PDB file of C-alpha atoms in Angstrom:
ATOM      1  CA  MET A   1     176.467 -54.733 -64.576  1.00  0.00           C
ATOM      2  CA  VAL A   2     179.913 -54.937 -62.974  1.00  0.00           C
ATOM      3  CA  ASN A   3     181.784 -58.239 -63.280  1.00  0.00           C
ATOM      4  CA  PRO A   4     181.894 -59.684 -59.602  1.00  0.00           C
ATOM      5  CA  GLU A   5     185.596 -60.621 -60.127  1.00  0.00           C
ATOM      6  CA  THR A   6     186.720 -57.188 -60.834  1.00  0.00           C
ATOM      7  CA  GLN A   7     184.187 -55.326 -58.636  1.00  0.00           C
ATOM      8  CA  ASP A   8     185.591 -52.607 -56.548  1.00  0.00           C
ATOM      9  CA  THR A   9     183.082 -50.320 -55.209  1.00  0.00           C
ATOM     10  CA  GLU A  10     185.473 -47.370 -54.814  1.00  0.00           C
ATOM     11  CA  LEU A  11     186.313 -47.449 -58.577  1.00  0.00           C
ATOM     12  CA  HIS A  12     182.700 -48.136 -59.738  1.00  0.00           C
ATOM     13  CA  PRO A  13     180.657 -45.413 -57.669  1.00  0.00           C
ATOM     14  CA  LEU A  14     177.918 -45.483 -60.458  1.00  0.00           C
ATOM     15  CA  THR A  15     176.801 -49.176 -59.326  1.00  0.00           C
ATOM     16  CA  ASN A  16     175.655 -47.318 -56.277  1.00  0.00           C
ATOM     17  CA  ILE A  17     173.609 -44.913 -58.138  1.00  0.00           C
ATOM     18  CA  ASP A  18     169.986 -44.542 -56.889  1.00  0.00           C
ATOM     19  CA  ARG A  19     167.930 -46.286 -59.678  1.00  0.00           C
ATOM     20  CA  VAL A  20     164.810 -45.024 -58.363  1.00  0.00           C
ATOM     21  CA  ILE A  21     165.831 -41.511 -58.981  1.00  0.00           C
ATOM     22  CA  HIS A  22     167.796 -42.268 -61.985  1.00  0.00           C
ATOM     23  CA  ALA A  23     164.888 -43.045 -64.267  1.00  0.00           C
ATOM     24  CA  PRO A  24     164.467 -39.869 -66.531  1.00  0.00           C
ATOM     25  CA  ALA A  25     160.770 -39.224 -65.550  1.00  0.00           C
ATOM     26  CA  ARG A  26     161.335 -39.629 -61.840  1.00  0.00           C
ATOM     27  CA  LEU A  27     164.601 -37.451 -61.982  1.00  0.00           C
ATOM     28  CA  MET A  28     162.447 -34.794 -63.491  1.00  0.00           C
ATOM     29  CA  MET A  29     159.683 -35.267 -60.913  1.00  0.00           C
ATOM     30  CA  MET A  30     162.173 -35.016 -58.142  1.00  0.00           C
ATOM     31  CA  THR A  31     163.848 -31.835 -59.470  1.00  0.00           C
ATOM     32  CA  TYR A  32     160.782 -30.244 -59.609  1.00  0.00           C
ATOM     33  CA  LEU A  33     159.553 -31.267 -56.219  1.00  0.00           C
ATOM     34  CA  TYR A  34     162.961 -30.360 -54.779  1.00  0.00           C
ATOM     35  CA  VAL A  35     162.487 -26.634 -55.448  1.00  0.00           C
ATOM     36  CA  VAL A  36     159.032 -26.387 -53.995  1.00  0.00           C
ATOM     37  CA  GLU A  37     157.213 -27.140 -50.789  1.00  0.00           C
ATOM     38  CA  SER A  38     154.541 -29.171 -52.440  1.00  0.00           C
ATOM     39  CA  VAL A  39     152.390 -29.365 -55.717  1.00  0.00           C
ATOM     40  CA  ASP A  40     149.243 -31.097 -56.478  1.00  0.00           C
ATOM     41  CA  PHE A  41     149.041 -33.916 -58.920  1.00  0.00           C
ATOM     42  CA  ILE A  42     147.681 -31.910 -61.700  1.00  0.00           C
ATOM     43  CA  PHE A  43     150.442 -29.253 -61.586  1.00  0.00           C
ATOM     44  CA  LEU A  44     153.027 -32.166 -61.492  1.00  0.00           C
ATOM     45  CA  MET A  45     151.425 -33.488 -64.661  1.00  0.00           C
ATOM     46  CA  ARG A  46     151.474 -30.124 -66.483  1.00  0.00           C
ATOM     47  CA  LEU A  47     154.972 -29.477 -65.300  1.00  0.00           C
ATOM     48  CA  THR A  48     156.595 -33.045 -66.508  1.00  0.00           C
ATOM     49  CA  GLY A  49     154.114 -33.512 -69.251  1.00  0.00           C
ATOM     50  CA  LEU A  50     153.536 -37.255 -68.191  1.00  0.00           C
ATOM     51  CA  THR A  51     150.053 -38.750 -68.503  1.00  0.00           C
ATOM     52  CA  TRP A  52     147.968 -39.373 -65.734  1.00  0.00           C
ATOM     53  CA  GLY A  53     148.683 -43.200 -65.464  1.00  0.00           C
ATOM     54  CA  ASN A  54     152.396 -42.724 -65.934  1.00  0.00           C
ATOM     55  CA  LEU A  55     152.823 -40.053 -63.212  1.00  0.00           C
ATOM     56  CA  SER A  56     150.637 -42.232 -60.940  1.00  0.00           C
ATOM     57  CA  SER A  57     152.944 -45.139 -61.429  1.00  0.00           C
ATOM     58  CA  HIS A  58     156.205 -43.136 -60.980  1.00  0.00           C
ATOM     59  CA  LEU A  59     154.677 -41.548 -57.837  1.00  0.00           C
ATOM     60  CA  SER A  60     153.697 -44.808 -56.382  1.00  0.00           C
ATOM     61  CA  LYS A  61     157.557 -46.136 -57.046  1.00  0.00           C
ATOM     62  CA  LEU A  62     158.704 -42.888 -55.137  1.00  0.00           C
ATOM     63  CA  GLU A  63     156.068 -43.303 -52.453  1.00  0.00           C
ATOM     64  CA  GLU A  64     157.331 -46.826 -51.924  1.00  0.00           C
ATOM     65  CA  GLU A  65     160.617 -45.524 -51.312  1.00  0.00           C
ATOM     66  CA  GLU A  66     159.308 -43.034 -49.005  1.00  0.00           C
ATOM     67  CA  TYR A  67     160.755 -40.327 -51.099  1.00  0.00           C
ATOM     68  CA  VAL A  68     157.538 -38.571 -51.445  1.00  0.00           C
ATOM     69  CA  ASN A  69     154.432 -37.836 -49.232  1.00  0.00           C
ATOM     70  CA  ILE A  70     151.134 -37.894 -51.080  1.00  0.00           C
ATOM     71  CA  GLU A  71     148.058 -36.565 -49.028  1.00  0.00           C
ATOM     72  CA  LYS A  72     144.659 -35.306 -49.836  1.00  0.00           C
ATOM     73  CA  GLN A  73     144.098 -31.685 -48.629  1.00  0.00           C
ATOM     74  CA  PHE A  74     141.121 -29.340 -48.895  1.00  0.00           C
ATOM     75  CA  ILE A  75     142.350 -25.970 -50.300  1.00  0.00           C
ATOM     76  CA  GLN A  76     139.742 -23.393 -51.062  1.00  0.00           C
ATOM     77  CA  LYS A  77     136.926 -26.031 -50.418  1.00  0.00           C
ATOM     78  CA  LYS A  78     138.194 -28.378 -52.831  1.00  0.00           C
ATOM     79  CA  SER A  79     140.128 -31.650 -52.697  1.00  0.00           C
ATOM     80  CA  HIS A  80     143.673 -31.655 -53.888  1.00  0.00           C
ATOM     81  CA  THR A  81     146.200 -34.589 -53.948  1.00  0.00           C
ATOM     82  CA  MET A  82     149.168 -32.720 -52.764  1.00  0.00           C
ATOM     83  CA  VAL A  83     152.759 -34.230 -53.366  1.00  0.00           C
ATOM     84  CA  SER A  84     155.785 -33.232 -51.660  1.00  0.00           C
ATOM     85  CA  LEU A  85     159.515 -34.522 -51.028  1.00  0.00           C
ATOM     86  CA  THR A  86     160.063 -36.371 -47.648  1.00  0.00           C
ATOM     87  CA  GLU A  87     163.221 -35.418 -45.885  1.00  0.00           C
ATOM     88  CA  LYS A  88     164.487 -38.882 -46.987  1.00  0.00           C
ATOM     89  CA  GLY A  89     163.799 -38.003 -50.479  1.00  0.00           C
ATOM     90  CA  ARG A  90     165.681 -34.666 -50.213  1.00  0.00           C
ATOM     91  CA  GLN A  91     168.532 -36.531 -48.741  1.00  0.00           C
ATOM     92  CA  ALA A  92     168.656 -39.257 -51.468  1.00  0.00           C
ATOM     93  CA  PHE A  93     168.314 -36.474 -54.137  1.00  0.00           C
ATOM     94  CA  ARG A  94     171.343 -34.662 -52.611  1.00  0.00           C
ATOM     95  CA  GLU A  95     173.308 -37.853 -52.591  1.00  0.00           C
ATOM     96  CA  TYR A  96     172.305 -38.539 -56.173  1.00  0.00           C
ATOM     97  CA  LYS A  97     173.596 -35.295 -57.094  1.00  0.00           C
ATOM     98  CA  GLN A  98     176.832 -35.526 -55.389  1.00  0.00           C
ATOM     99  CA  LEU A  99     177.575 -39.041 -56.881  1.00  0.00           C
ATOM    100  CA  LEU A 100     176.887 -37.674 -60.227  1.00  0.00           C
ATOM    101  CA  LEU A 101     179.034 -34.622 -59.852  1.00  0.00           C
ATOM    102  CA  GLN A 102     181.719 -36.794 -58.562  1.00  0.00           C
ATOM    103  CA  VAL A 103     181.722 -38.877 -61.661  1.00  0.00           C
ATOM    104  CA  LEU A 104     181.227 -36.098 -64.171  1.00  0.00           C
ATOM    105  CA  THR A 105     183.256 -33.200 -62.865  1.00  0.00           C
ATOM    106  CA  ASP A 106     186.735 -34.454 -63.948  1.00  0.00           C
ATOM    107  CA  LEU A 107     185.546 -35.761 -67.179  1.00  0.00           C
ATOM    108  CA  PRO A 108     187.956 -34.970 -69.869  1.00  0.00           C
ATOM    109  CA  GLU A 109     186.884 -32.867 -72.689  1.00  0.00           C
TER     110      GLU A 109
ATOM    111  CA  MET B   1     168.832 -23.697 -78.307  1.00  0.00           C
ATOM    112  CA  SER B   2     166.668 -25.518 -75.612  1.00  0.00           C
ATOM    113  CA  GLN B   3     167.055 -24.554 -71.969  1.00  0.00           C
ATOM    114  CA  LEU B   4     169.118 -26.718 -69.887  1.00  0.00           C
ATOM    115  CA  PHE B   5     167.130 -28.808 -67.259  1.00  0.00           C
ATOM    116  CA  THR B   6     168.548 -27.410 -63.978  1.00  0.00           C
ATOM    117  CA  PRO B   7     166.723 -26.708 -60.705  1.00  0.00           C
ATOM    118  CA  LYS B   8     166.862 -23.006 -61.518  1.00  0.00           C
ATOM    119  CA  ASN B   9     165.197 -23.362 -64.577  1.00  0.00           C
ATOM    120  CA  ALA B  10     162.810 -25.813 -63.136  1.00  0.00           C
ATOM    121  CA  GLU B  11     161.944 -22.970 -60.635  1.00  0.00           C
ATOM    122  CA  ARG B  12     161.322 -20.597 -63.548  1.00  0.00           C
ATOM    123  CA  LYS B  13     159.224 -23.014 -65.377  1.00  0.00           C
ATOM    124  CA  ILE B  14     157.027 -23.560 -62.065  1.00  0.00           C
ATOM    125  CA  PHE B  15     156.680 -19.652 -61.887  1.00  0.00           C
ATOM    126  CA  ARG B  16     155.815 -19.329 -65.482  1.00  0.00           C
ATOM    127  CA  LEU B  17     153.141 -22.072 -65.273  1.00  0.00           C
ATOM    128  CA  ALA B  18     151.753 -21.025 -61.975  1.00  0.00           C
ATOM    129  CA  ILE B  19     151.555 -17.031 -62.814  1.00  0.00           C
ATOM    130  CA  PHE B  20     151.494 -16.463 -66.350  1.00  0.00           C
ATOM    131  CA  GLN B  21     150.245 -19.523 -68.398  1.00  0.00           C
ATOM    132  CA  ASP B  22     146.539 -18.657 -68.180  1.00  0.00           C
ATOM    133  CA  GLY B  23     146.727 -15.061 -69.394  1.00  0.00           C
ATOM    134  CA  ILE B  24     144.825 -13.943 -66.269  1.00  0.00           C
ATOM    135  CA  TRP B  25     147.854 -11.666 -65.172  1.00  0.00           C
ATOM    136  CA  ASP B  26     147.872 -10.108 -68.799  1.00  0.00           C
ATOM    137  CA  MET B  27     144.071  -9.418 -68.769  1.00  0.00           C
ATOM    138  CA  GLN B  28     144.313  -7.833 -65.420  1.00  0.00           C
ATOM    139  CA  ILE B  29     147.290  -5.589 -66.260  1.00  0.00           C
ATOM    140  CA  GLY B  30     145.447  -4.564 -69.561  1.00  0.00           C
ATOM    141  CA  GLY B  31     142.336  -4.032 -67.806  1.00  0.00           C
ATOM    142  CA  MET B  32     143.910  -1.651 -65.251  1.00  0.00           C
ATOM    143  CA  ILE B  33     145.539   0.347 -68.166  1.00  0.00           C
ATOM    144  CA  VAL B  34     142.552   0.803 -69.920  1.00  0.00           C
ATOM    145  CA  LEU B  35     140.674   1.630 -66.660  1.00  0.00           C
ATOM    146  CA  PHE B  36     143.262   4.413 -65.751  1.00  0.00           C
ATOM    147  CA  SER B  37     143.409   5.875 -69.219  1.00  0.00           C
ATOM    148  CA  PHE B  38     139.682   6.725 -68.699  1.00  0.00           C
ATOM    149  CA  TYR B  39     140.653   8.493 -65.505  1.00  0.00           C
ATOM    150  CA  PRO B  40     140.897  12.096 -66.935  1.00  0.00           C
ATOM    151  CA  VAL B  41     137.488  11.861 -68.572  1.00  0.00           C
ATOM    152  CA  THR B  42     135.580  10.319 -65.465  1.00  0.00           C
ATOM    153  CA  ARG B  43     137.316  12.769 -63.491  1.00  0.00           C
ATOM    154  CA  ARG B  44     135.891  15.761 -65.436  1.00  0.00           C
ATOM    155  CA  LEU B  45     132.497  14.017 -65.359  1.00  0.00           C
ATOM    156  CA  LEU B  46     132.041  12.806 -61.730  1.00  0.00           C
ATOM    157  CA  GLY B  47     134.450  15.106 -59.901  1.00  0.00           C
ATOM    158  CA  PRO B  48     137.632  13.964 -58.020  1.00  0.00           C
ATOM    159  CA  GLY B  49     135.814  12.149 -55.015  1.00  0.00           C
ATOM    160  CA  TRP B  50     133.398  10.094 -56.925  1.00  0.00           C
ATOM    161  CA  ASN B  51     136.002   9.503 -59.616  1.00  0.00           C
ATOM    162  CA  LEU B  52     138.361   7.631 -56.958  1.00  0.00           C
ATOM    163  CA  VAL B  53     135.180   5.670 -55.833  1.00  0.00           C
ATOM    164  CA  LEU B  54     134.578   4.518 -59.464  1.00  0.00           C
ATOM    165  CA  ILE B  55     138.130   3.854 -60.358  1.00  0.00           C
ATOM    166  CA  PHE B  56     138.772   1.879 -57.004  1.00  0.00           C
ATOM    167  CA  GLY B  57     135.464   0.069 -57.313  1.00  0.00           C
ATOM    168  CA  LEU B  58     136.147  -1.000 -60.871  1.00  0.00           C
ATOM    169  CA  LEU B  59     139.792  -1.968 -59.894  1.00  0.00           C
ATOM    170  CA  GLY B  60     138.234  -4.154 -57.080  1.00  0.00           C
ATOM    171  CA  PHE B  61     135.980  -5.659 -59.608  1.00  0.00           C
ATOM    172  CA  LEU B  62     138.785  -6.398 -62.057  1.00  0.00           C
ATOM    173  CA  LEU B  63     140.867  -8.124 -59.249  1.00  0.00           C
ATOM    174  CA  ALA B  64     137.756 -10.111 -58.102  1.00  0.00           C
ATOM    175  CA  ILE B  65     137.067 -11.386 -61.608  1.00  0.00           C
ATOM    176  CA  GLY B  66     140.860 -12.364 -62.011  1.00  0.00           C
ATOM    177  CA  ALA B  67     140.756 -14.084 -58.507  1.00  0.00           C
ATOM    178  CA  MET B  68     137.539 -15.855 -59.576  1.00  0.00           C
ATOM    179  CA  LEU B  69     138.908 -17.023 -62.990  1.00  0.00           C
ATOM    180  CA  LYS B  70     142.049 -18.106 -61.116  1.00  0.00           C
ATOM    181  CA  ARG B  71     140.217 -20.294 -58.686  1.00  0.00           C
ATOM    182  CA  ASN B  72     137.466 -21.793 -61.005  1.00  0.00           C
ATOM    183  CA  VAL B  73     138.992 -22.046 -64.468  1.00  0.00           C
ATOM    184  CA  SER B  74     142.683 -22.076 -64.026  1.00  0.00           C
ATOM    185  CA  ASN B  75     143.452 -24.012 -60.904  1.00  0.00           C
ATOM    186  CA  PRO B  76     141.292 -26.984 -62.016  1.00  0.00           C
ATOM    187  CA  ARG B  77     143.260 -26.986 -65.322  1.00  0.00           C
ATOM    188  CA  MET B  78     146.817 -26.062 -64.024  1.00  0.00           C
ATOM    189  CA  GLY B  79     146.755 -27.217 -60.568  1.00  0.00           C
ATOM    190  CA  LEU B  80     148.108 -25.953 -57.453  1.00  0.00           C
ATOM    191  CA  VAL B  81     151.780 -25.275 -56.202  1.00  0.00           C
ATOM    192  CA  LYS B  82     152.951 -24.225 -52.820  1.00  0.00           C
ATOM    193  CA  TYR B  83     156.175 -22.396 -52.929  1.00  0.00           C
ATOM    194  CA  GLY B  84     159.231 -23.347 -50.857  1.00  0.00           C
ATOM    195  CA  LYS B  85     160.858 -20.630 -48.588  1.00  0.00           C
ATOM    196  CA  LYS B  86     163.447 -19.720 -51.143  1.00  0.00           C
ATOM    197  CA  GLN B  87     160.716 -19.081 -53.885  1.00  0.00           C
ATOM    198  CA  LYS B  88     158.885 -17.089 -51.311  1.00  0.00           C
ATOM    199  CA  SER B  89     161.669 -15.031 -50.572  1.00  0.00           C
ATOM    200  CA  ARG B  90     162.670 -14.542 -54.137  1.00  0.00           C
ATOM    201  CA  LEU B  91     159.203 -13.333 -55.061  1.00  0.00           C
ATOM    202  CA  LEU B  92     159.253 -11.070 -51.950  1.00  0.00           C
ATOM    203  CA  THR B  93     162.688  -9.584 -52.987  1.00  0.00           C
ATOM    204  CA  MET B  94     161.358  -9.141 -56.673  1.00  0.00           C
ATOM    205  CA  ARG B  95     158.347  -7.266 -55.108  1.00  0.00           C
ATOM    206  CA  LEU B  96     160.644  -5.275 -52.871  1.00  0.00           C
ATOM    207  CA  ILE B  97     162.936  -4.198 -55.855  1.00  0.00           C
ATOM    208  CA  ILE B  98     159.680  -3.125 -58.180  1.00  0.00           C
ATOM    209  CA  PHE B  99     158.534  -1.064 -54.956  1.00  0.00           C
ATOM    210  CA  GLY B 100     161.992   0.398 -54.798  1.00  0.00           C
ATOM    211  CA  ILE B 101     161.879   1.335 -58.410  1.00  0.00           C
ATOM    212  CA  PHE B 102     158.458   2.772 -57.886  1.00  0.00           C
ATOM    213  CA  LEU B 103     159.596   4.608 -54.811  1.00  0.00           C
ATOM    214  CA  ALA B 104     162.736   6.126 -56.726  1.00  0.00           C
ATOM    215  CA  SER B 105     160.729   7.083 -59.671  1.00  0.00           C
ATOM    216  CA  SER B 106     158.166   8.776 -57.609  1.00  0.00           C
ATOM    217  CA  THR B 107     160.935  10.636 -55.614  1.00  0.00           C
ATOM    218  CA  LEU B 108     162.534  11.780 -58.991  1.00  0.00           C
ATOM    219  CA  ALA B 109     158.938  12.763 -60.146  1.00  0.00           C
ATOM    220  CA  ILE B 110     158.579  14.885 -56.939  1.00  0.00           C
ATOM    221  CA  ALA B 111     161.945  16.415 -57.370  1.00  0.00           C
ATOM    222  CA  LEU B 112     160.860  17.500 -60.895  1.00  0.00           C
ATOM    223  CA  ILE B 113     157.726  18.995 -59.630  1.00  0.00           C
ATOM    224  CA  LEU B 114     159.690  20.948 -56.918  1.00  0.00           C
ATOM    225  CA  GLN B 115     162.328  21.903 -59.722  1.00  0.00           C
ATOM    226  CA  VAL B 116     165.043  20.437 -57.528  1.00  0.00           C
ATOM    227  CA  PHE B 117     167.306  19.733 -60.590  1.00  0.00           C
ATOM    228  CA  ARG B 118     166.166  22.806 -62.413  1.00  0.00           C
ATOM    229  CA  GLY B 119     168.984  25.405 -62.358  1.00  0.00           C
ATOM    230  CA  PRO B 120     168.432  29.105 -63.184  1.00  0.00           C
ATOM    231  CA  ASP B 121     169.138  28.427 -66.745  1.00  0.00           C
ATOM    232  CA  TRP B 122     166.887  25.253 -67.067  1.00  0.00           C
ATOM    233  CA  GLY B 123     164.332  27.051 -69.165  1.00  0.00           C
ATOM    234  CA  ALA B 124     166.931  28.425 -71.420  1.00  0.00           C
ATOM    235  CA  LYS B 125     169.019  25.333 -71.993  1.00  0.00           C
ATOM    236  CA  THR B 126     166.333  22.691 -72.043  1.00  0.00           C
ATOM    237  CA  PRO B 127     164.131  22.095 -74.991  1.00  0.00           C
ATOM    238  CA  GLU B 128     160.574  23.000 -74.708  1.00  0.00           C
ATOM    239  CA  TRP B 129     159.137  19.475 -75.316  1.00  0.00           C
ATOM    240  CA  LEU B 130     161.509  18.075 -72.600  1.00  0.00           C
ATOM    241  CA  GLN B 131     160.301  20.708 -69.868  1.00  0.00           C
ATOM    242  CA  MET B 132     156.697  19.693 -70.667  1.00  0.00           C
ATOM    243  CA  LEU B 133     157.245  15.852 -70.694  1.00  0.00           C
ATOM    244  CA  ASP B 134     159.779  15.305 -67.947  1.00  0.00           C
ATOM    245  CA  MET B 135     157.386  13.653 -65.657  1.00  0.00           C
ATOM    246  CA  ASP B 136     155.986  11.393 -68.423  1.00  0.00           C
ATOM    247  CA  ILE B 137     159.410  10.264 -69.325  1.00  0.00           C
ATOM    248  CA  VAL B 138     160.107   9.446 -65.898  1.00  0.00           C
ATOM    249  CA  PHE B 139     157.036   7.340 -65.295  1.00  0.00           C
ATOM    250  CA  GLY B 140     157.528   5.807 -68.803  1.00  0.00           C
ATOM    251  CA  LEU B 141     161.159   4.589 -67.838  1.00  0.00           C
ATOM    252  CA  PHE B 142     159.809   3.379 -64.523  1.00  0.00           C
ATOM    253  CA  VAL B 143     157.253   1.198 -66.252  1.00  0.00           C
ATOM    254  CA  VAL B 144     159.793  -0.080 -68.662  1.00  0.00           C
ATOM    255  CA  ALA B 145     162.350  -0.985 -65.879  1.00  0.00           C
ATOM    256  CA  ILE B 146     159.699  -2.771 -63.994  1.00  0.00           C
ATOM    257  CA  PHE B 147     158.486  -4.949 -66.791  1.00  0.00           C
ATOM    258  CA  SER B 148     162.020  -5.603 -68.022  1.00  0.00           C
ATOM    259  CA  LEU B 149     162.712  -6.826 -64.411  1.00  0.00           C
ATOM    260  CA  VAL B 150     159.900  -9.319 -64.328  1.00  0.00           C
ATOM    261  CA  SER B 151     160.965 -10.291 -68.101  1.00  0.00           C
ATOM    262  CA  VAL B 152     164.438 -10.980 -66.903  1.00  0.00           C
ATOM    263  CA  VAL B 153     163.624 -12.844 -63.767  1.00  0.00           C
ATOM    264  CA  PHE B 154     161.134 -15.188 -65.501  1.00  0.00           C
ATOM    265  CA  ARG B 155     162.896 -15.418 -68.762  1.00  0.00           C
ATOM    266  CA  MET B 156     160.095 -14.182 -70.796  1.00  0.00           C
ATOM    267  CA  TRP B 157     159.743 -11.771 -73.442  1.00  0.00           C
ATOM    268  CA  ARG B 158     155.991 -10.908 -72.923  1.00  0.00           C
ATOM    269  CA  PRO B 159     156.435  -8.476 -69.991  1.00  0.00           C
ATOM    270  CA  PHE B 160     159.297  -6.663 -71.785  1.00  0.00           C
ATOM    271  CA  ILE B 161     157.038  -5.887 -74.805  1.00  0.00           C
ATOM    272  CA  TYR B 162     154.327  -4.749 -72.272  1.00  0.00           C
ATOM    273  CA  GLY B 163     156.749  -2.487 -70.756  1.00  0.00           C
ATOM    274  CA  LEU B 164     157.790  -0.882 -74.076  1.00  0.00           C
ATOM    275  CA  LEU B 165     154.081  -0.613 -75.065  1.00  0.00           C
ATOM    276  CA  LEU B 166     153.215   0.907 -71.809  1.00  0.00           C
ATOM    277  CA  GLY B 167     156.235   3.322 -71.488  1.00  0.00           C
ATOM    278  CA  GLY B 168     155.609   4.461 -74.831  1.00  0.00           C
ATOM    279  CA  GLY B 169     151.858   4.940 -74.259  1.00  0.00           C
ATOM    280  CA  LEU B 170     152.510   6.966 -71.252  1.00  0.00           C
ATOM    281  CA  VAL B 171     154.833   9.372 -73.011  1.00  0.00           C
ATOM    282  CA  ALA B 172     152.785   9.687 -76.151  1.00  0.00           C
ATOM    283  CA  SER B 173     149.492  10.283 -73.970  1.00  0.00           C
ATOM    284  CA  GLY B 174     151.515  12.874 -72.112  1.00  0.00           C
ATOM    285  CA  ALA B 175     152.546  14.634 -75.449  1.00  0.00           C
ATOM    286  CA  LEU B 176     149.000  14.554 -76.707  1.00  0.00           C
ATOM    287  CA  THR B 177     147.769  16.223 -73.572  1.00  0.00           C
ATOM    288  CA  VAL B 178     150.496  18.769 -73.208  1.00  0.00           C
ATOM    289  CA  PHE B 179     150.298  19.719 -76.802  1.00  0.00           C
ATOM    290  CA  GLY B 180     146.456  20.133 -76.737  1.00  0.00           C
ATOM    291  CA  GLY B 181     145.516  16.822 -78.073  1.00  0.00           C
ATOM    292  CA  PRO B 182     142.224  14.964 -76.747  1.00  0.00           C
ATOM    293  CA  GLU B 183     141.459  14.601 -73.216  1.00  0.00           C
ATOM    294  CA  PHE B 184     141.409  10.776 -73.436  1.00  0.00           C
ATOM    295  CA  GLN B 185     144.630   9.189 -73.368  1.00  0.00           C
ATOM    296  CA  TYR B 186     144.507   7.183 -76.540  1.00  0.00           C
ATOM    297  CA  PRO B 187     147.933   5.830 -76.795  1.00  0.00           C
ATOM    298  CA  PHE B 188     147.906   4.454 -73.142  1.00  0.00           C
ATOM    299  CA  ALA B 189     144.369   3.018 -73.646  1.00  0.00           C
ATOM    300  CA  ILE B 190     145.400   1.385 -76.966  1.00  0.00           C
ATOM    301  CA  ALA B 191     148.626  -0.207 -75.208  1.00  0.00           C
ATOM    302  CA  GLY B 192     146.421  -1.401 -72.459  1.00  0.00           C
ATOM    303  CA  GLY B 193     143.874  -2.857 -75.065  1.00  0.00           C
ATOM    304  CA  ILE B 194     146.538  -4.604 -76.691  1.00  0.00           C
ATOM    305  CA  ILE B 195     147.582  -6.333 -73.688  1.00  0.00           C
ATOM    306  CA  LEU B 196     144.033  -7.120 -72.694  1.00  0.00           C
ATOM    307  CA  ALA B 197     143.699  -8.742 -75.996  1.00  0.00           C
ATOM    308  CA  ILE B 198     146.790 -10.718 -75.742  1.00  0.00           C
ATOM    309  CA  GLY B 199     145.652 -11.884 -72.410  1.00  0.00           C
ATOM    310  CA  LEU B 200     142.290 -12.828 -73.611  1.00  0.00           C
ATOM    311  CA  GLY B 201     143.900 -14.704 -76.525  1.00  0.00           C
ATOM    312  CA  ILE B 202     146.217 -16.577 -74.135  1.00  0.00           C
ATOM    313  CA  PHE B 203     143.391 -17.245 -71.735  1.00  0.00           C
ATOM    314  CA  LEU B 204     141.250 -18.802 -74.522  1.00  0.00           C
ATOM    315  CA  HIS B 205     144.172 -20.837 -75.718  1.00  0.00           C
ATOM    316  CA  PHE B 206     144.729 -22.008 -72.150  1.00  0.00           C
ATOM    317  CA  VAL B 207     141.040 -23.086 -71.743  1.00  0.00           C
ATOM    318  CA  ARG B 208     141.131 -24.916 -75.083  1.00  0.00           C
ATOM    319  CA  THR B 209     144.732 -26.628 -74.463  1.00  0.00           C
ATOM    320  CA  TYR B 210     144.403 -27.515 -70.849  1.00  0.00           C
ATOM    321  CA  GLN B 211     141.278 -29.587 -70.312  1.00  0.00           C
ATOM    322  CA  ILE B 212     140.229 -30.460 -66.746  1.00  0.00           C
ATOM    323  CA  PRO B 213     142.063 -33.834 -66.416  1.00  0.00           C
ATOM    324  CA  VAL B 214     139.787 -36.817 -65.551  1.00  0.00           C
ATOM    325  CA  GLU B 215     141.205 -39.419 -63.196  1.00  0.00           C
ATOM    326  CA  GLU B 216     142.138 -42.567 -65.093  1.00  0.00           C
ATOM    327  CA  ALA B 217     140.866 -45.920 -63.738  1.00  0.00           C
TER     328      ALA B 217
END
């Protein structure tokens, strides 16, 4: 946490980081979702290596923030829970990337 | 060294899981090669017309079995992915490049048949084995090029090894046929059989490793 007496938002850009995305599991999920149109719940579970419960809880968090859209779809006569990034989620992910780049780009060796 | 977790590598992992993880691709490639290696034998037995019917019938059967396995065995275990525009265009580009390589090698093969590159002293200067095997070498290299491309794009060794097996099998089969060996293309069939067996092994491992997930309460 930043000391309120010395708080200066310009010099502490990381305080503005999106903590919903910043968690490693959710960052991984967002990265995978960013590069596809949509995946079903099982495929996302295989990709991330998370358990059903873990994935569900992280997805709920992302859904609360309206970063992902979760909907049941019938594909080849079978029901699939498809997950995709919303436009808000994409924008948040781009901003997150910009912020990290800004912090890390000029880091001395 | 482990791969960096970047969107590019994430995309590659998505392709690998969706296309290659279950071994169905390998089984189909291997099955097709085994099928085509029987071509000269069945052609002699059935004649050209019926042979085409048989080969295309079996090819259709092979593709249908692959689609059925994908739908009923692989998808419930691995799940589904809908590619974005960029992935679709990358896959399309790769298919176009493969088609381009195919077209280039076919053109080269036709040129060889028509003796375009053969000057008046071709026969005198070129070793006999090369004169007899030029077509097989062209197609062998074409196969190696295509599988190498797949290997590079998806960062996997498997397709490259398949390319070497098939390219080598093609040339060896050509050599056997040209120099009076058996009609059946043993090396090509063996290469296809190895790929089929690898695919089957991967598929069985896939079925054992990836159980159909049960929703937690």
